[in-house]
Amino acid sequence: FDGKLSPFRKSEPIPEVNNEPVKVVVADNVNDVVFKSGKNVLIEFYAPWCGHCKKLAPILDEAAATLQSEEDVVIAKMDATANDVPADFDVQGYPTL
């Protein structure tokens, strides 16, 4: 009633080290990485068990490695089964880019 509670959000821990070409995004840092970074972000929402996602992973890795020197481009991924996906994204299946 005092407005001091924050809503529950399912999120994996924010990665301490995130230096791979494909950045790992979780619910607790999606605003900073995607919306507030001022960069062009391509984000994949995936499920670890999804066959299509597994086929896409090496392609995403290759694209991220190729674009790693571009400071204004971020290639990222979020496990949509372990994190609450913001309502801004219309994730209805996996993978969703």
CSV table of C-alpha atoms in Angstrom, one decimal:
chain,number,residue,atom,x,y,z
A,1,PHE,CA,0.0,0.0,0.0
A,2,ASP,CA,3.0,2.3,0.6
A,3,GLY,CA,4.2,1.8,-3.0
A,4,LYS,CA,7.5,0.4,-1.8
A,5,LEU,CA,7.2,-3.0,-3.4
A,6,SER,CA,8.6,-3.7,-6.8
A,7,PRO,CA,6.8,-6.2,-9.0
A,8,PHE,CA,8.2,-9.8,-9.3
A,9,ARG,CA,10.2,-10.3,-12.5
A,10,LYS,CA,11.6,-13.7,-13.5
A,11,SER,CA,15.2,-13.2,-14.4
A,12,GLU,CA,18.4,-15.1,-14.5
A,13,PRO,CA,21.3,-13.4,-12.8
A,14,ILE,CA,23.0,-10.6,-14.8
A,15,PRO,CA,26.2,-12.2,-16.2
A,16,GLU,CA,29.3,-11.0,-14.4
A,17,VAL,CA,31.4,-11.5,-17.6
A,18,ASN,CA,29.7,-10.9,-20.9
A,19,ASN,CA,32.5,-10.6,-23.3
A,20,GLU,CA,31.4,-13.1,-26.0
A,21,PRO,CA,30.4,-11.7,-29.4
A,22,VAL,CA,26.8,-12.6,-28.7
A,23,LYS,CA,25.8,-10.8,-25.5
A,24,VAL,CA,23.6,-12.5,-22.9
A,25,VAL,CA,20.6,-10.5,-21.9
A,26,VAL,CA,18.4,-11.3,-18.9
A,27,ALA,CA,15.2,-9.6,-17.7
A,28,ASP,CA,17.1,-7.5,-15.2
A,29,ASN,CA,19.4,-5.9,-17.8
A,30,VAL,CA,17.3,-5.9,-21.0
A,31,ASN,CA,16.5,-2.1,-20.5
A,32,ASP,CA,20.1,-1.2,-20.2
A,33,VAL,CA,21.4,-3.4,-23.1
A,34,VAL,CA,18.5,-3.0,-25.6
A,35,PHE,CA,16.6,0.2,-24.9
A,36,LYS,CA,19.1,2.6,-23.2
A,37,SER,CA,22.3,1.6,-24.9
A,38,GLY,CA,21.8,3.9,-27.9
A,39,LYS,CA,23.0,1.1,-30.1
A,40,ASN,CA,21.4,-0.9,-32.9
A,41,VAL,CA,20.5,-4.2,-31.2
A,42,LEU,CA,19.5,-7.5,-32.8
A,43,ILE,CA,18.2,-9.8,-30.1
A,44,GLU,CA,17.2,-13.4,-30.3
A,45,PHE,CA,14.6,-14.8,-27.9
A,46,TYR,CA,15.2,-18.5,-27.7
A,47,ALA,CA,14.4,-21.7,-25.8
A,48,PRO,CA,17.3,-24.0,-24.9
A,49,TRP,CA,15.3,-27.1,-26.1
A,50,CYS,CA,14.3,-25.5,-29.5
A,51,GLY,CA,15.8,-27.2,-32.5
A,52,HIS,CA,15.5,-24.2,-34.7
A,53,CYS,CA,17.2,-22.1,-32.1
A,54,LYS,CA,20.1,-24.6,-32.0
A,55,LYS,CA,20.5,-24.3,-35.8
A,56,LEU,CA,20.4,-20.5,-35.6
A,57,ALA,CA,23.1,-20.3,-32.8
A,58,PRO,CA,26.2,-20.7,-35.0
A,59,ILE,CA,24.8,-18.3,-37.6
A,60,LEU,CA,24.2,-15.7,-34.8
A,61,ASP,CA,27.7,-16.3,-33.5
A,62,GLU,CA,29.2,-15.8,-36.9
A,63,ALA,CA,27.3,-12.6,-37.5
A,64,ALA,CA,28.3,-11.3,-34.0
A,65,ALA,CA,31.9,-12.1,-34.6
A,66,THR,CA,31.8,-10.3,-38.0
A,67,LEU,CA,30.2,-7.2,-36.5
A,68,GLN,CA,32.1,-7.2,-33.2
A,69,SER,CA,34.3,-4.2,-34.3
A,70,GLU,CA,31.1,-2.1,-35.0
A,71,GLU,CA,30.8,-0.2,-31.8
A,72,ASP,CA,27.1,0.8,-32.5
A,73,VAL,CA,25.9,-2.8,-33.1
A,74,VAL,CA,25.0,-5.4,-30.5
A,75,ILE,CA,24.0,-8.9,-31.2
A,76,ALA,CA,22.3,-10.4,-28.1
A,77,LYS,CA,20.3,-13.4,-27.0
A,78,MET,CA,17.8,-14.0,-24.2
A,79,ASP,CA,16.5,-17.3,-22.9
A,80,ALA,CA,12.8,-16.6,-23.0
A,81,THR,CA,12.0,-19.6,-20.8
A,82,ALA,CA,14.1,-18.4,-17.9
A,83,ASN,CA,13.4,-14.7,-18.1
A,84,ASP,CA,10.3,-12.6,-18.4
A,85,VAL,CA,10.2,-11.0,-21.9
A,86,PRO,CA,9.2,-7.3,-21.9
A,87,ALA,CA,5.8,-6.7,-23.4
A,88,ASP,CA,7.5,-4.5,-26.1
A,89,PHE,CA,8.4,-7.8,-27.9
A,90,ASP,CA,5.8,-10.0,-29.4
A,91,VAL,CA,7.4,-13.4,-28.7
A,92,GLN,CA,5.0,-16.1,-29.8
A,93,GLY,CA,7.5,-18.8,-30.8
A,94,TYR,CA,11.1,-19.7,-30.8
A,95,PRO,CA,13.4,-18.3,-32.1
A,96,THR,CA,12.1,-14.7,-32.3
A,97,LEU,CA,14.4,-12.0,-33.6
